[in-house]
Amino acid sequence: MTAAEKLVRSKALRAAWERGLIEDVILKAPQIEMLRFIDNAKGPLFFLLCSRRIGKSTVLATLAVRECIRKPGSRVLFLTDSAIHANEILNDTMPTILDSCPEDLRPTPRIKENKLLFKNGSTFTAKGIEGGSAKAVRGLKGDIVIIDEACFIENISHSVYSVLMPMVIAQRGKLICGSTPPDSPGHESVELIQDCESNGTLMRKEIYELKGYLYDDEQIASFEKQAGGRTSTRFRREYLAEVVSEDDLSICPSATPEKMSKIIKITHMPSGYDPDCYVGLDLGMRDKTIAIFGYWDYENAKLVVQRESVFEDKKATTTNMAAAFKEMERTLWDLEPFKRYCDLDLRFIEDIKQLHGIRFQASPKDNKEAAVNQLNIMIQNEQLEIDPSCANLISQIKYGTWKENRKEFSRSKKLGHCDALDALIFIIRNLKKNRNPIQGSLYSSHTYVSDDRSLMDTRRIDGWESFGRTLRGK
């Protein structure tokens, strides 16, 4: 490089640092995409769910420096899972990022305070929040709050929603989380991931996106082998950035991202006949009470889950549930469901029948693993469709795990006791897949006829009859 070329390069480099256009100087193209995503997406809360070895901490630290340069007087908080990690960011990562920064533009380190002071009055502060102790930063102002390794911080949900988000909102700022996925799908960080996913502020980055930039084919193959192969749980979690549980404890190992993308959809009721509609209810004691509403699509041999209802604490009364069931059934079907199933709670079954005229049957609960296997087969064969509004059910299918004995589901703060899954399984156990509701609707204006007389069931709400609904073409 000639002296003239060096001078031009030096001037360009200085201009980039003066204006805060440093990502092109420091990062690779796939890493720059992560910053562009945060720049363009709307919302105060973001999540970068990343593969290992992708340079996540470097990306987050570059974002912090860029913010300090672009906005004089800004305050950036960089929070991590430990004080040791915070020191590594300040003493190892930051010097690497600032290596190309002109000497007179470099911030002044305050090592004892874990700070960098920029010439324009901006401040970068790194802190560890072991155990989710966000009280350490309560009251501080942050134009941007960055949380590195968010999936490995205890009580992260409380730290974000109760302490940090109010701070960010008050400053009209942003809160950016970055992490590889947690070891357990029951970790509180999954709530943040789900919120960002639903709001369009989640970005996933897998190791293959760095091929040709940081790693070659041989290195990628070594990552795969070291993690147990491309399809292993460990590789999917650590290098494909998937929130997964160990296969031997996952309730629904068939619920891969590809399968879930196919079965989560909005489906309309059949137009030519009234299908058999079902309600499944799991009664919670210390957990949530959740009801699942759906129908068996006889023509396509699919169970379609349309809605879920959640009752917690004092709202889980028989009166409240009865009113909610009637309203949901009227809204979805305009007729009574074919069958309702719940736990073996004879007092509840009798109370809701006598007081509110709603009939539930107790579902068998033996051999739970076999019932779950049937659910997995339905997912694998795409015989299950779930409306996107069923957030609890979808989360529990994706992330729910067994206890070690495989006789009951694990309990976690985020997923509860997988009560929505239990409610769905009550329906699956009792589906009358071979009953033909199309043939049955020809016999009576309000009664389904079957060879099994126990299946005869009046199906109307306030005089609205299923056969009349068919005649009206609804």
Coordinates of C-alpha atoms in Angstrom, one line a residue:
M1 CA 0.0 0.0 0.0
T2 CA 1.4 3.4 -1.0
A3 CA 1.7 6.3 1.3
A4 CA -1.2 8.0 -0.5
E5 CA -3.4 5.0 -0.2
K6 CA -2.6 4.8 3.5
L7 CA -3.5 8.4 4.0
V8 CA -6.9 7.9 2.2
R9 CA -7.6 4.8 4.3
S10 CA -6.6 6.7 7.5
K11 CA -9.0 9.5 6.7
A12 CA -11.8 7.1 5.8
L13 CA -11.3 5.2 9.0
R14 CA -11.3 8.4 11.1
A15 CA -14.5 9.6 9.4
A16 CA -16.2 6.3 10.2
W17 CA -15.3 6.6 13.9
E18 CA -16.3 10.2 14.1
R19 CA -19.7 9.5 12.6
G20 CA -20.3 6.2 14.3
L21 CA -20.3 4.2 11.1
I22 CA -18.1 1.5 12.6
E23 CA -19.9 -1.8 11.9
D24 CA -18.4 -2.0 8.4
V25 CA -14.9 -1.6 9.9
I26 CA -15.3 -4.2 12.7
L27 CA -18.0 -6.8 11.7
K28 CA -18.6 -9.3 9.0
A29 CA -21.7 -9.1 6.7
P30 CA -23.9 -11.6 8.7
Q31 CA -23.0 -9.8 11.9
I32 CA -23.9 -6.4 10.4
E33 CA -27.3 -7.9 9.5
M34 CA -28.0 -8.2 13.2
L35 CA -27.4 -4.5 13.8
R36 CA -29.5 -3.5 10.7
F37 CA -32.3 -5.6 12.1
I38 CA -32.3 -3.8 15.4
D39 CA -32.1 -0.5 13.6
N40 CA -35.1 -1.2 11.4
A41 CA -37.5 -3.3 13.6
K42 CA -40.0 -1.5 15.8
G43 CA -40.3 -2.0 19.5
P44 CA -38.4 -1.4 22.7
L45 CA -37.5 -5.1 23.3
F46 CA -35.3 -7.2 20.9
F47 CA -33.7 -10.6 21.1
L48 CA -30.7 -11.9 19.1
L49 CA -30.9 -15.7 19.5
C50 CA -27.5 -16.9 18.2
S51 CA -25.3 -19.9 17.5
R52 CA -22.1 -20.3 19.5
R53 CA -18.9 -19.0 17.9
I54 CA -20.9 -16.4 15.9
G55 CA -19.3 -13.3 17.6
K56 CA -22.5 -12.3 19.5
S57 CA -20.7 -10.5 22.3
T58 CA -18.6 -8.6 19.7
V59 CA -21.8 -7.6 17.9
L60 CA -23.4 -6.3 21.1
A61 CA -20.4 -4.5 22.2
T62 CA -20.0 -2.8 18.7
L63 CA -23.7 -1.8 19.0
A64 CA -22.9 -0.2 22.4
V65 CA -19.9 1.8 21.1
R66 CA -21.8 2.9 18.1
E67 CA -24.6 4.2 20.2
C68 CA -22.2 6.1 22.5
I69 CA -20.6 7.8 19.4
R70 CA -23.8 8.6 17.6
K71 CA -25.7 10.1 20.5
P72 CA -23.6 12.5 22.7
G73 CA -24.4 12.2 26.3
S74 CA -26.0 8.8 26.0
R75 CA -25.8 6.1 28.6
V76 CA -25.4 2.5 27.6
L77 CA -25.7 -0.4 30.1
F78 CA -24.1 -3.7 29.2
L79 CA -25.4 -6.4 31.5
T80 CA -24.1 -9.9 31.6
D81 CA -24.6 -13.1 33.6
S82 CA -21.6 -12.5 35.9
A83 CA -19.1 -9.9 37.1
I84 CA -16.4 -12.0 35.6
H85 CA -18.0 -11.8 32.2
A86 CA -18.6 -8.1 32.5
N87 CA -14.9 -7.6 33.2
E88 CA -14.0 -9.7 30.1
I89 CA -16.2 -7.4 28.0
L90 CA -14.5 -4.3 29.3
N91 CA -10.9 -5.6 29.3
D92 CA -10.9 -8.0 26.4
T93 CA -13.7 -7.4 23.9
M94 CA -13.7 -3.6 24.0
P95 CA -10.0 -3.1 23.3
T96 CA -10.4 -5.4 20.3
I97 CA -13.3 -3.3 19.0
L98 CA -11.5 0.0 19.7
D99 CA -8.2 -1.2 18.1
S100 CA -8.8 0.8 14.9
C101 CA -10.2 3.9 16.7
P102 CA -8.0 7.0 16.4
E103 CA -6.2 7.6 19.7
D104 CA -7.8 11.1 20.2
L105 CA -11.3 9.6 19.9
R106 CA -10.9 6.7 22.2
P107 CA -12.9 6.6 25.4
T108 CA -11.2 6.8 28.8
P109 CA -11.5 3.6 30.9
R110 CA -12.6 3.8 34.5
I111 CA -11.7 0.2 35.5
K112 CA -12.9 0.3 39.1
E113 CA -16.3 1.6 38.0
N114 CA -16.5 -0.8 35.0
K115 CA -17.0 2.2 32.7
L116 CA -15.8 3.8 29.5
L117 CA -16.1 7.6 29.3
F118 CA -16.4 9.0 25.7
K119 CA -15.2 12.5 24.7
N120 CA -18.8 13.5 23.8
G121 CA -20.1 12.8 27.3
S122 CA -21.5 9.3 26.6
T123 CA -20.9 6.6 29.1
F124 CA -20.6 2.8 28.7
T125 CA -21.1 0.7 31.9
A126 CA -20.7 -3.1 32.2
K127 CA -22.2 -4.9 35.1
G128 CA -22.9 -8.5 36.1
I129 CA -26.4 -9.4 37.4
E130 CA -25.8 -12.7 39.0
G131 CA -29.1 -14.3 40.2
G132 CA -31.1 -11.7 38.3
S133 CA -30.2 -9.0 40.8
A134 CA -31.2 -6.1 38.5
K135 CA -31.6 -3.9 41.7
A136 CA -28.0 -3.1 41.1
V137 CA -29.0 -0.9 38.1
R138 CA -32.4 0.3 39.4
G139 CA -32.8 4.0 38.9
L140 CA -30.0 4.4 36.4
K141 CA -30.8 5.8 33.0
G142 CA -30.1 3.8 29.9
D143 CA -30.7 4.9 26.3
I144 CA -29.8 1.4 25.4
V145 CA -29.7 -1.6 27.7
I146 CA -27.9 -4.7 26.4
I147 CA -28.1 -8.1 28.1
D148 CA -25.5 -10.6 27.0
E149 CA -26.1 -14.3 27.7
A150 CA -29.7 -13.5 28.7
C151 CA -30.7 -17.2 28.6
F152 CA -28.2 -18.0 31.5
I153 CA -29.4 -15.3 34.0
E154 CA -31.7 -16.4 36.8
N155 CA -34.9 -14.4 37.2
I156 CA -34.4 -12.7 33.9
S157 CA -38.1 -12.2 33.3
H158 CA -38.4 -10.1 36.5
S159 CA -35.2 -8.2 35.7
V160 CA -36.5 -7.2 32.3
Y161 CA -40.2 -6.6 32.8
S162 CA -40.1 -5.1 36.3
V163 CA -36.9 -3.2 36.4
L164 CA -35.2 -2.6 33.0
M165 CA -38.1 -2.1 30.7
P166 CA -39.6 0.8 32.7
M167 CA -36.2 2.5 32.5
V168 CA -35.9 2.0 28.8
I169 CA -39.4 3.1 28.0
A170 CA -38.9 6.3 30.1
Q171 CA -35.9 7.1 27.9
R172 CA -37.5 6.1 24.6
G173 CA -34.7 3.6 24.3
K174 CA -34.2 0.0 23.4
L175 CA -33.4 -3.2 25.3
I176 CA -31.5 -5.8 23.4
C177 CA -31.0 -9.3 24.6
G178 CA -28.4 -11.7 23.1
S179 CA -27.8 -15.3 23.9
T180 CA -27.5 -18.9 22.8
P181 CA -30.7 -20.8 23.7
P182 CA -31.1 -22.0 27.3
D183 CA -30.3 -25.6 28.3
S184 CA -33.9 -26.0 29.4
P185 CA -37.0 -24.7 27.6
G186 CA -38.5 -24.0 31.0
H187 CA -36.0 -21.1 31.6
E188 CA -37.6 -17.7 32.0
S189 CA -35.8 -16.3 29.0
V190 CA -38.1 -18.4 26.7
E191 CA -40.8 -15.9 27.7
L192 CA -38.7 -13.1 26.3
I193 CA -37.9 -15.1 23.2
Q194 CA -41.6 -15.8 22.6
D195 CA -42.6 -12.1 23.2
C196 CA -40.0 -10.9 20.7
E197 CA -41.0 -13.6 18.2
S198 CA -44.7 -12.5 18.3
N199 CA -43.7 -8.8 18.0
G200 CA -41.3 -9.3 15.1
T201 CA -38.3 -8.4 17.1
L202 CA -36.6 -11.8 17.3
M203 CA -33.6 -12.7 15.0
R204 CA -32.0 -16.1 14.9
K205 CA -28.5 -16.7 13.6
E206 CA -27.2 -20.1 13.0
I207 CA -23.5 -21.2 12.4
Y208 CA -24.0 -21.9 8.7
E209 CA -24.6 -18.2 8.1
L210 CA -20.9 -17.5 9.0
K211 CA -19.6 -20.0 6.5
G212 CA -17.1 -18.2 4.2
Y213 CA -16.9 -15.3 6.7
L214 CA -15.4 -16.7 9.9
Y215 CA -15.4 -20.5 9.2
D216 CA -14.8 -22.8 6.3
D217 CA -16.5 -26.2 5.5
E218 CA -14.0 -28.2 7.5
Q219 CA -14.5 -26.1 10.6
I220 CA -18.3 -26.3 10.3
A221 CA -18.0 -30.1 10.0
S222 CA -15.9 -30.1 13.2
F223 CA -18.6 -28.2 15.1
E224 CA -21.2 -30.7 13.9
K225 CA -19.1 -33.7 15.0
Q226 CA -18.1 -32.2 18.3
A227 CA -21.8 -31.5 19.1
G228 CA -23.0 -35.0 18.3
G229 CA -24.1 -34.6 14.7
R230 CA -26.3 -32.1 12.8
T231 CA -29.6 -33.6 14.1
S232 CA -28.5 -33.9 17.8
T233 CA -30.2 -31.9 20.4
R234 CA -27.0 -30.2 21.4
F235 CA -26.1 -29.1 17.9
R236 CA -29.6 -27.8 17.2
R237 CA -29.5 -25.8 20.5
E238 CA -25.9 -24.5 20.4
Y239 CA -25.4 -24.1 16.6
L240 CA -28.8 -23.8 15.0
A241 CA -30.2 -21.5 17.8
E242 CA -33.2 -23.6 18.5
V243 CA -34.9 -23.8 21.9
V244 CA -35.0 -27.5 22.4
S245 CA -35.0 -30.1 25.2
E246 CA -33.1 -33.3 25.4
D247 CA -34.8 -35.8 23.1
D248 CA -35.3 -38.4 25.8
L249 CA -37.3 -36.0 28.0
S250 CA -39.0 -33.9 25.4
I251 CA -42.8 -34.4 25.5
C252 CA -43.2 -33.7 21.8
P253 CA -39.9 -34.4 20.0
S254 CA -41.9 -34.5 16.7
A255 CA -42.6 -30.8 17.1
T256 CA -39.6 -29.6 15.1
P257 CA -39.6 -26.0 13.8
E258 CA -40.5 -27.3 10.3
K259 CA -43.5 -29.3 11.6
M260 CA -44.7 -26.5 13.8
S261 CA -44.6 -24.1 10.9
K262 CA -47.0 -26.4 9.1
I263 CA -49.5 -27.1 11.9
I264 CA -49.8 -23.6 13.3
K265 CA -52.4 -22.0 11.1
I266 CA -55.8 -20.4 11.0
T267 CA -58.3 -22.9 9.8
H268 CA -62.0 -22.3 8.9
M269 CA -64.8 -24.6 9.9
P270 CA -66.1 -27.0 7.2
S271 CA -68.9 -25.4 5.2
G272 CA -71.0 -28.4 4.3
Y273 CA -71.6 -30.0 7.7
D274 CA -71.2 -29.6 11.4
P275 CA -68.2 -31.4 12.6
D276 CA -67.9 -33.1 16.0
C277 CA -66.7 -30.4 18.4
Y278 CA -64.8 -31.1 21.6
V279 CA -63.7 -29.4 24.8
G280 CA -60.8 -30.6 26.9
L281 CA -60.3 -29.2 30.4
D282 CA -57.4 -29.6 32.8
L283 CA -58.3 -28.5 36.2
G284 CA -55.4 -26.8 38.0
M285 CA -54.9 -26.6 41.7
R286 CA -51.5 -24.9 42.1
D287 CA -51.3 -24.5 38.3
K288 CA -53.4 -22.9 35.7
T289 CA -56.8 -24.3 34.6
I290 CA -56.8 -24.5 30.8
A291 CA -59.6 -25.4 28.4
I292 CA -59.0 -26.4 24.8
F293 CA -61.7 -26.0 22.1
G294 CA -61.5 -27.8 18.7
Y295 CA -63.2 -30.1 16.3
W296 CA -62.4 -33.3 14.4
D297 CA -62.3 -32.6 10.7
Y298 CA -63.7 -35.9 9.5
E299 CA -63.1 -35.2 5.8
N300 CA -59.4 -34.5 6.3
A301 CA -58.8 -36.7 9.4
K302 CA -57.4 -33.8 11.4
L303 CA -57.9 -32.4 14.9
V304 CA -58.3 -28.6 14.6
V305 CA -57.6 -26.7 17.8
Q306 CA -59.3 -23.3 17.6
R307 CA -58.9 -21.6 21.0
E308 CA -57.7 -22.0 24.5
S309 CA -59.1 -20.4 27.7
V310 CA -56.9 -19.9 30.8
F311 CA -58.2 -19.5 34.3
E312 CA -55.9 -18.6 37.2
D313 CA -56.2 -18.1 41.0
K314 CA -59.6 -16.6 42.0
K315 CA -60.9 -16.6 38.4
A316 CA -60.9 -20.4 38.3
T317 CA -64.4 -20.7 39.7
T318 CA -67.1 -22.9 38.4
T319 CA -69.3 -19.9 37.6
N320 CA -66.6 -18.0 35.7
M321 CA -65.6 -21.1 33.8
A322 CA -69.2 -22.0 32.8
A323 CA -69.8 -18.5 31.5
A324 CA -66.6 -18.6 29.5
F325 CA -67.4 -22.0 28.1
K326 CA -70.8 -21.0 26.9
E327 CA -69.5 -17.8 25.3
M328 CA -66.6 -19.6 23.5
E329 CA -68.9 -22.4 22.3
R330 CA -71.4 -19.9 21.0
T331 CA -68.7 -17.8 19.3
L332 CA -67.0 -20.8 17.6
W333 CA -69.8 -23.1 16.8
D334 CA -73.3 -21.8 17.6
L335 CA -74.0 -25.2 19.0
E336 CA -73.1 -27.5 21.9
P337 CA -70.0 -29.5 21.5
F338 CA -70.2 -33.2 20.8
K339 CA -68.3 -34.1 24.0
R340 CA -66.5 -32.4 26.8
Y341 CA -63.8 -34.1 28.8
C342 CA -61.9 -33.2 32.0
D343 CA -60.0 -34.6 35.0
L344 CA -61.7 -37.1 37.3
D345 CA -63.2 -34.5 39.6
L346 CA -66.7 -35.7 40.4
R347 CA -67.6 -32.6 42.4
F348 CA -66.7 -30.3 39.6
I349 CA -68.5 -32.4 37.0
E350 CA -71.7 -32.5 39.2
D351 CA -71.5 -28.8 40.1
I352 CA -71.1 -27.5 36.6
K353 CA -73.9 -29.8 35.4
Q354 CA -76.4 -29.0 38.1
L355 CA -75.7 -25.3 38.4
H356 CA -75.0 -24.4 34.8
G357 CA -76.3 -27.2 32.6
I358 CA -72.8 -28.0 31.2
R359 CA -71.9 -31.7 30.9
F360 CA -68.4 -33.0 31.3
Q361 CA -67.2 -36.5 31.3
A362 CA -64.1 -37.7 33.2
S363 CA -61.4 -38.8 30.8
P364 CA -59.2 -41.9 31.3
K365 CA -55.7 -41.0 32.5
D366 CA -54.0 -44.3 32.4
N367 CA -50.8 -44.9 30.3
K368 CA -50.1 -41.3 29.7
E369 CA -47.0 -42.0 27.7
A370 CA -49.1 -43.9 25.1
A371 CA -51.5 -41.0 24.8
V372 CA -48.5 -38.6 24.3
N373 CA -47.2 -41.0 21.6
Q374 CA -50.5 -40.6 19.8
L375 CA -50.1 -36.8 19.9
N376 CA -46.6 -37.1 18.5
I377 CA -47.9 -39.3 15.7
M378 CA -50.5 -36.7 14.9
I379 CA -47.9 -34.0 14.8
Q380 CA -45.6 -36.1 12.6
N381 CA -48.4 -36.9 10.2
E382 CA -49.8 -33.3 10.3
Q383 CA -53.1 -34.5 11.6
L384 CA -53.2 -31.6 14.1
E385 CA -53.7 -27.9 13.4
I386 CA -53.5 -25.2 16.0
D387 CA -54.7 -21.6 15.8
P388 CA -51.9 -19.2 16.5
S389 CA -53.9 -17.7 19.3
C390 CA -53.3 -20.8 21.5
A391 CA -50.0 -19.5 22.9
N392 CA -49.9 -21.7 26.0
L393 CA -50.5 -24.9 24.0
I394 CA -48.0 -24.0 21.3
S395 CA -45.3 -23.2 23.9
Q396 CA -45.9 -26.4 25.8
I397 CA -45.8 -28.6 22.7
K398 CA -42.5 -26.9 21.7
Y399 CA -40.8 -26.8 25.0
G400 CA -42.5 -29.2 27.5
T401 CA -40.5 -31.9 29.1
W402 CA -41.2 -35.1 31.1
K403 CA -39.9 -35.7 34.6
E404 CA -37.3 -38.4 34.8
N405 CA -39.8 -41.1 35.5
R406 CA -41.8 -40.2 32.3
K407 CA -45.1 -40.5 34.2
E408 CA -45.9 -36.8 34.6
F409 CA -44.8 -33.6 33.0
S410 CA -42.1 -31.3 34.5
R411 CA -43.2 -28.1 36.1
S412 CA -41.6 -24.7 35.4
K413 CA -42.5 -21.1 36.0
K414 CA -43.0 -20.4 32.3
L415 CA -44.8 -23.5 31.2
G416 CA -46.6 -24.4 34.4
H417 CA -47.4 -28.1 34.5
C418 CA -48.1 -28.2 30.8
D419 CA -51.8 -28.0 31.6
A420 CA -52.8 -27.1 28.0
L421 CA -51.1 -30.2 26.8
D422 CA -53.1 -32.3 29.3
A423 CA -56.3 -30.7 28.1
L424 CA -55.5 -31.5 24.5
I425 CA -54.6 -35.1 25.4
F426 CA -58.0 -35.5 27.0
I427 CA -59.5 -34.8 23.6
I428 CA -57.1 -37.0 21.7
R429 CA -57.8 -40.0 24.1
N430 CA -61.6 -39.7 23.4
L431 CA -61.8 -38.7 19.7
K432 CA -64.4 -40.6 17.7
K433 CA -62.4 -40.5 14.5
N434 CA -64.6 -43.0 12.6
R435 CA -67.9 -41.4 13.4
N436 CA -69.4 -39.8 10.3
P437 CA -71.1 -36.5 11.3
I438 CA -72.0 -35.8 7.7
Q439 CA -74.1 -38.9 7.5
G440 CA -75.5 -38.3 11.0
S441 CA -76.7 -34.8 10.2
L442 CA -79.2 -36.2 7.7
Y443 CA -81.3 -38.0 10.2
S444 CA -82.5 -35.3 12.6
S445 CA -82.6 -31.6 13.1
H446 CA -80.8 -31.8 16.4
T447 CA -79.6 -35.3 17.1
Y448 CA -76.6 -37.2 15.7
V449 CA -77.4 -40.9 15.1
S450 CA -74.8 -43.6 15.5
D451 CA -74.7 -47.3 15.8
D452 CA -73.4 -46.7 19.3
R453 CA -76.4 -45.3 21.1
S454 CA -74.2 -43.7 23.7
L455 CA -73.0 -41.2 21.1
M456 CA -76.5 -39.8 20.5
D457 CA -76.3 -36.2 21.6
T458 CA -78.6 -33.2 21.3
R459 CA -76.6 -30.3 19.8
R460 CA -78.2 -26.9 20.2
I461 CA -77.7 -23.7 22.1
D462 CA -80.9 -21.6 22.8
G463 CA -82.8 -23.3 20.0
W464 CA -80.1 -23.0 17.3
E465 CA -80.0 -26.4 15.7
S466 CA -77.1 -27.9 13.8
F467 CA -79.3 -29.1 11.0
G468 CA -80.8 -25.7 10.6
R469 CA -77.3 -24.2 10.4
T470 CA -76.5 -26.7 7.7
L471 CA -79.6 -25.7 5.7
R472 CA -78.6 -22.1 6.0
G473 CA -75.2 -22.9 4.5
K474 CA -73.3 -21.5 7.4

